mmCIF file of C-alpha atoms in Angstrom:
data_model
loop_
_atom_site.group_PDB
_atom_site.id
_atom_site.type_symbol
_atom_site.label_atom_id
_atom_site.label_comp_id
_atom_site.label_asym_id
_atom_site.label_seq_id
_atom_site.Cartn_x
_atom_site.Cartn_y
_atom_site.Cartn_z
ATOM 1 C CA MET A 24 -11.660 145.007 -31.717
ATOM 2 C CA PRO A 25 -12.607 142.275 -34.215
ATOM 3 C CA ALA A 26 -14.198 139.182 -32.658
ATOM 4 C CA MET A 27 -13.050 135.717 -33.633
ATOM 5 C CA ARG A 28 -15.468 133.404 -35.427
ATOM 6 C CA HIS A 29 -15.688 130.754 -32.688
ATOM 7 C CA PRO A 30 -18.317 130.960 -29.889
ATOM 8 C CA THR A 31 -15.576 130.388 -27.306
ATOM 9 C CA ALA A 32 -11.803 130.393 -27.552
ATOM 10 C CA TRP A 33 -11.775 126.678 -26.717
ATOM 11 C CA ASP A 34 -13.750 125.920 -29.895
ATOM 12 C CA ASP A 35 -10.728 127.017 -31.912
ATOM 13 C CA PRO A 36 -8.484 123.982 -32.683
ATOM 14 C CA ALA A 37 -5.409 126.215 -32.627
ATOM 15 C CA THR A 38 -6.279 127.282 -29.080
ATOM 16 C CA ARG A 39 -6.597 123.684 -27.922
ATOM 17 C CA ARG A 40 -3.224 122.896 -29.454
ATOM 18 C CA ALA A 41 -1.665 125.891 -27.693
ATOM 19 C CA TRP A 42 -3.175 124.756 -24.391
ATOM 20 C CA THR A 43 -1.889 121.202 -24.883
ATOM 21 C CA LYS A 44 1.619 122.593 -25.334
ATOM 22 C CA LEU A 45 1.141 124.593 -22.136
ATOM 23 C CA LEU A 46 0.134 121.449 -20.238
ATOM 24 C CA ILE A 47 3.007 119.414 -21.680
ATOM 25 C CA SER A 48 5.417 122.163 -20.633
ATOM 26 C CA ALA A 49 4.039 122.045 -17.082
ATOM 27 C CA ALA A 50 4.357 118.251 -16.992
ATOM 28 C CA PHE A 51 7.891 118.361 -18.361
ATOM 29 C CA GLY A 52 8.899 120.912 -15.747
ATOM 30 C CA GLN A 53 7.388 118.760 -13.001
ATOM 31 C CA LEU A 54 9.827 116.014 -13.989
ATOM 32 C CA LEU A 55 12.796 118.176 -14.971
ATOM 33 C CA TRP A 56 13.283 120.481 -11.991
ATOM 34 C CA PRO A 57 13.226 117.837 -9.213
ATOM 35 C CA ALA A 58 15.646 115.745 -11.291
ATOM 36 C CA VAL A 59 17.978 118.730 -11.764
ATOM 37 C CA TRP A 60 17.898 119.566 -8.057
ATOM 38 C CA LEU A 61 18.577 115.981 -6.956
ATOM 39 C CA GLY A 62 21.304 115.618 -9.575
ATOM 40 C CA LEU A 63 23.106 118.762 -8.453
ATOM 41 C CA LEU A 64 22.743 117.772 -4.818
ATOM 42 C CA ALA A 65 24.173 114.318 -5.476
ATOM 43 C CA TRP A 66 27.043 115.819 -7.451
ATOM 44 C CA TYR A 67 27.868 118.255 -4.683
ATOM 45 C CA VAL A 68 27.804 115.556 -1.991
ATOM 46 C CA SER A 69 29.957 113.198 -4.046
ATOM 47 C CA MET A 70 32.612 115.836 -4.699
ATOM 48 C CA SER A 71 32.893 116.840 -1.023
ATOM 49 C CA ILE A 72 34.919 119.932 -1.836
ATOM 50 C CA THR A 73 34.155 123.139 0.045
ATOM 51 C CA TRP A 74 34.621 125.497 -2.887
ATOM 52 C CA THR A 75 31.898 123.737 -4.832
ATOM 53 C CA LEU A 76 29.313 125.154 -2.410
ATOM 54 C CA TRP A 77 29.243 128.485 -4.234
ATOM 55 C CA LEU A 78 29.514 126.847 -7.646
ATOM 56 C CA PHE A 79 26.357 124.791 -7.064
ATOM 57 C CA PHE A 80 24.401 126.947 -4.642
ATOM 58 C CA VAL A 81 22.677 129.224 -7.173
ATOM 59 C CA PRO A 82 21.568 126.504 -9.645
ATOM 60 C CA MET A 83 20.559 124.229 -6.752
ATOM 61 C CA ALA A 84 18.529 126.991 -5.132
ATOM 62 C CA TYR A 85 16.835 127.863 -8.422
ATOM 63 C CA ALA A 86 16.019 124.222 -9.211
ATOM 64 C CA PHE A 87 14.596 123.814 -5.691
ATOM 65 C CA TYR A 88 12.489 126.954 -6.163
ATOM 66 C CA ARG A 89 11.174 125.787 -9.531
ATOM 67 C CA THR A 90 10.341 122.360 -8.092
ATOM 68 C CA PHE A 91 7.856 123.908 -5.680
ATOM 69 C CA LEU A 92 6.747 126.597 -8.132
ATOM 70 C CA GLN A 93 5.799 124.005 -10.743
ATOM 71 C CA TRP A 94 2.505 123.228 -9.023
ATOM 72 C CA ALA A 95 1.421 126.763 -9.876
ATOM 73 C CA TYR A 96 2.010 125.963 -13.562
ATOM 74 C CA TRP A 97 -0.354 122.983 -13.298
ATOM 75 C CA ARG A 98 -3.039 125.095 -11.655
ATOM 76 C CA GLY A 99 -2.444 127.880 -14.159
ATOM 77 C CA ALA A 100 -2.939 125.506 -17.086
ATOM 78 C CA PHE A 101 -6.348 124.374 -15.842
ATOM 79 C CA ARG A 102 -7.402 127.915 -14.927
ATOM 80 C CA THR A 103 -6.489 128.854 -18.466
ATOM 81 C CA ARG A 104 -8.726 126.117 -19.846
ATOM 82 C CA ARG A 105 -11.716 127.182 -17.722
ATOM 83 C CA LEU A 106 -11.479 130.737 -19.032
ATOM 84 C CA LEU A 107 -11.013 129.598 -22.625
ATOM 85 C CA ARG A 108 -14.114 127.411 -22.376
ATOM 86 C CA GLN A 109 -16.342 130.345 -21.417
ATOM 87 C CA TYR A 110 -15.064 133.383 -23.310
ATOM 88 C CA PRO A 111 -14.417 134.004 -27.013
ATOM 89 C CA TRP A 112 -11.228 135.494 -28.357
ATOM 90 C CA HIS A 113 -11.201 139.202 -29.121
ATOM 91 C CA VAL A 114 -8.297 140.811 -30.908
ATOM 92 C CA TYR A 115 -6.919 144.197 -29.835
ATOM 93 C CA GLU A 116 -4.518 146.070 -32.052
ATOM 94 C CA ALA A 117 -1.776 147.726 -29.987
ATOM 95 C CA PRO A 118 -3.689 148.172 -26.702
ATOM 96 C CA GLU A 119 -2.261 150.697 -24.288
ATOM 97 C CA SER A 120 0.499 149.058 -22.267
ATOM 98 C CA GLY A 121 3.668 149.737 -20.339
ATOM 99 C CA ILE A 122 5.979 148.787 -17.482
ATOM 100 C CA GLY A 123 5.246 150.347 -14.090
ATOM 101 C CA ASN A 124 4.713 154.117 -13.827
ATOM 102 C CA LEU A 125 1.110 153.712 -12.638
ATOM 103 C CA PRO A 126 -0.300 154.239 -9.130
ATOM 104 C CA GLY A 127 -0.033 151.013 -7.181
ATOM 105 C CA VAL A 128 1.854 149.170 -9.929
ATOM 106 C CA GLY A 129 5.415 148.082 -9.194
ATOM 107 C CA ASN A 130 8.132 149.429 -11.477
ATOM 108 C CA GLY A 131 8.924 145.990 -12.888
ATOM 109 C CA TYR A 132 5.342 144.925 -13.644
ATOM 110 C CA ALA A 133 3.961 144.966 -17.174
ATOM 111 C CA TRP A 134 0.372 146.144 -17.659
ATOM 112 C CA LEU A 135 -2.223 146.427 -20.403
ATOM 113 C CA ARG A 136 -5.547 148.237 -20.710
ATOM 114 C CA PHE A 137 -8.723 146.776 -22.176
ATOM 115 C CA PRO A 138 -12.239 148.221 -22.492
ATOM 116 C CA ASN A 139 -14.882 147.456 -19.899
ATOM 117 C CA PRO A 140 -17.410 145.150 -21.683
ATOM 118 C CA GLU A 141 -20.354 147.065 -20.212
ATOM 119 C CA VAL A 142 -18.806 150.544 -20.522
ATOM 120 C CA PRO A 143 -16.674 150.384 -23.700
ATOM 121 C CA ASP A 144 -15.309 153.911 -23.288
ATOM 122 C CA GLN A 145 -13.849 152.954 -19.911
ATOM 123 C CA GLN A 146 -10.384 151.371 -19.944
ATOM 124 C CA VAL A 147 -9.531 148.780 -17.297
ATOM 125 C CA THR A 148 -5.917 148.147 -16.306
ATOM 126 C CA MET A 149 -4.681 144.576 -15.888
ATOM 127 C CA VAL A 150 -1.241 143.901 -14.414
ATOM 128 C CA MET A 151 1.046 140.972 -15.116
ATOM 129 C CA HIS A 152 2.393 140.014 -11.722
ATOM 130 C CA SER A 153 5.873 138.641 -11.189
ATOM 131 C CA HIS A 154 6.076 135.268 -12.908
ATOM 132 C CA VAL A 155 8.674 133.480 -15.012
ATOM 133 C CA ARG A 156 6.551 133.668 -18.169
ATOM 134 C CA SER A 157 5.798 137.362 -17.639
ATOM 135 C CA ILE A 158 9.452 138.142 -18.375
ATOM 136 C CA TRP A 159 8.832 137.493 -22.072
ATOM 137 C CA TRP A 160 5.921 139.951 -22.095
ATOM 138 C CA GLY A 161 7.742 142.554 -20.044
ATOM 139 C CA GLY A 162 10.583 142.582 -22.542
ATOM 140 C CA ARG A 163 8.165 143.578 -25.300
ATOM 141 C CA LEU A 164 5.548 145.831 -23.715
ATOM 142 C CA GLY A 165 7.882 148.485 -22.337
ATOM 143 C CA LYS A 166 8.640 151.731 -24.157
ATOM 144 C CA ARG A 167 12.325 150.836 -24.328
ATOM 145 C CA ALA A 168 11.702 147.565 -26.153
ATOM 146 C CA LYS A 169 13.148 147.321 -29.644
ATOM 147 C CA ASP A 170 10.755 147.734 -32.551
ATOM 148 C CA GLU A 171 11.019 144.101 -33.629
ATOM 149 C CA ARG A 172 10.062 142.992 -30.133
ATOM 150 C CA LYS A 173 7.174 145.431 -29.874
ATOM 151 C CA ALA A 174 5.864 144.083 -33.171
ATOM 152 C CA GLN A 175 5.508 140.643 -31.567
ATOM 153 C CA VAL A 176 2.878 141.940 -29.121
ATOM 154 C CA ARG A 177 1.188 144.494 -31.340
ATOM 155 C CA GLU A 178 -1.817 142.201 -31.781
ATOM 156 C CA ILE A 179 -3.149 140.902 -28.463
ATOM 157 C CA TRP A 180 -5.700 138.108 -28.244
ATOM 158 C CA PHE A 181 -7.953 138.408 -25.213
ATOM 159 C CA ALA A 182 -10.432 135.891 -23.755
ATOM 160 C CA GLY A 183 -12.109 136.952 -20.541
ATOM 161 C CA ASP A 184 -13.408 139.986 -18.716
ATOM 162 C CA PRO A 185 -10.863 142.642 -17.665
ATOM 163 C CA ARG A 186 -12.876 143.277 -14.483
ATOM 164 C CA PHE A 187 -12.161 139.732 -13.303
ATOM 165 C CA ALA A 188 -9.642 137.590 -15.193
ATOM 166 C CA ALA A 189 -8.614 136.714 -18.720
ATOM 167 C CA VAL A 190 -6.232 134.775 -20.903
ATOM 168 C CA ILE A 191 -4.049 136.885 -23.134
ATOM 169 C CA ALA A 192 -1.952 135.644 -26.029
ATOM 170 C CA VAL A 193 -0.157 136.792 -29.121
ATOM 171 C CA SER A 194 -1.470 135.973 -32.567
ATOM 172 C CA GLY A 195 -1.763 132.268 -33.152
ATOM 173 C CA PRO A 196 -2.626 131.974 -30.312
ATOM 174 C CA ARG A 197 0.738 131.635 -28.619
ATOM 175 C CA ARG A 198 2.180 132.549 -25.225
ATOM 176 C CA LEU A 199 -1.049 131.899 -23.285
ATOM 177 C CA TYR A 200 -0.984 133.823 -20.018
ATOM 178 C CA VAL A 201 -3.644 134.103 -17.304
ATOM 179 C CA ILE A 202 -3.978 137.612 -15.934
ATOM 180 C CA HIS A 203 -6.077 138.405 -12.840
ATOM 181 C CA GLN A 204 -7.636 141.678 -11.804
ATOM 182 C CA ARG A 205 -6.895 143.545 -8.574
ATOM 183 C CA PRO A 206 -9.087 146.527 -7.651
ATOM 184 C CA SER A 207 -6.130 148.564 -6.368
ATOM 185 C CA TYR A 208 -4.959 149.090 -9.953
ATOM 186 C CA ASN A 209 -8.213 150.751 -10.999
ATOM 187 C CA PRO A 210 -9.163 153.428 -8.463
ATOM 188 C CA GLY A 211 -12.703 154.617 -9.054
ATOM 189 C CA ILE A 212 -13.606 151.736 -11.388
ATOM 190 C CA PRO A 213 -15.753 148.881 -10.009
ATOM 191 C CA VAL A 214 -13.794 145.751 -10.946
ATOM 192 C CA ASP A 215 -14.563 143.536 -7.954
ATOM 193 C CA GLY A 216 -18.000 142.510 -9.174
ATOM 194 C CA HIS A 217 -19.928 145.552 -7.983
ATOM 195 C CA GLY A 218 -21.266 147.345 -11.021
ATOM 196 C CA ALA A 219 -21.139 144.256 -13.230
ATOM 197 C CA GLY A 220 -24.341 142.750 -14.595
ATOM 198 C CA SER A 221 -25.625 139.395 -13.408
ATOM 199 C CA GLN A 222 -24.792 137.766 -16.750
ATOM 200 C CA ALA A 223 -21.169 138.901 -16.543
ATOM 201 C CA LEU A 224 -20.940 137.645 -12.972
ATOM 202 C CA GLU A 225 -22.375 134.261 -13.861
ATOM 203 C CA LEU A 226 -20.025 133.887 -16.825
ATOM 204 C CA ALA A 227 -17.040 134.747 -14.630
ATOM 205 C CA ARG A 228 -18.218 132.245 -12.016
ATOM 206 C CA ARG A 229 -18.427 129.479 -14.614
ATOM 207 C CA ALA A 230 -14.903 130.405 -15.671
ATOM 208 C CA GLY A 231 -13.665 129.716 -12.153
ATOM 209 C CA VAL A 232 -13.429 133.306 -10.905
ATOM 210 C CA ARG A 233 -14.571 134.100 -7.375
ATOM 211 C CA VAL A 234 -17.187 136.813 -7.666
ATOM 212 C CA PRO A 235 -19.923 138.187 -5.381
ATOM 213 C CA ASP A 236 -23.404 136.709 -5.399
ATOM 214 C CA PRO A 237 -25.461 138.574 -8.049
ATOM 215 C CA ASP A 238 -28.128 139.368 -5.451
ATOM 216 C CA SER A 239 -25.576 141.305 -3.370
ATOM 217 C CA VAL A 240 -24.206 143.342 -6.269
ATOM 218 C CA GLY A 241 -25.376 146.731 -7.365
ATOM 219 C CA SER A 242 -26.252 148.210 -3.999
#
């Protein structure tokens, strides 16, 4: 697990460039999807032909869905930045990963395991919940993925704390993705703040993660 040379991931110019691309993508989508939906709707109304309902329904429905989903991309971009400003990058070579087949993890969800910062021998599972960008990861982390695809995610960059939240990426960094922890995926492992040191809790809080008050933890 070699550490990167920068104090935080945000201090790396390449990381800031990757984040800028992420923000531009969110902004572009905020303009694109409403325009696509309105354009398809106008086209359908102007044609006034019944059979076009089925021709346009699926793309119209998807564009409408993405229009309202896009706000999550904006929030995700700024959550990404908060994490990157607090945590350094660490690089993991071929961390344990898979698709489903774990207690409490849906069959279509990709997951990875990273060491607990305070108990390095303990592996903590983080799950990539259903999301448009998670499709790219899911197509490369599964056992059935082709070798050339698996090679693309062999080296994982990680900035965060697996007990709370983190940004993961592939070498570059590229494909920035915020991944949040849920205790149900780690039975028997304290990942909700209890068991974490006060320094780890404070760092997570500064990164925008909701964690318990340090005075209430450890009992």
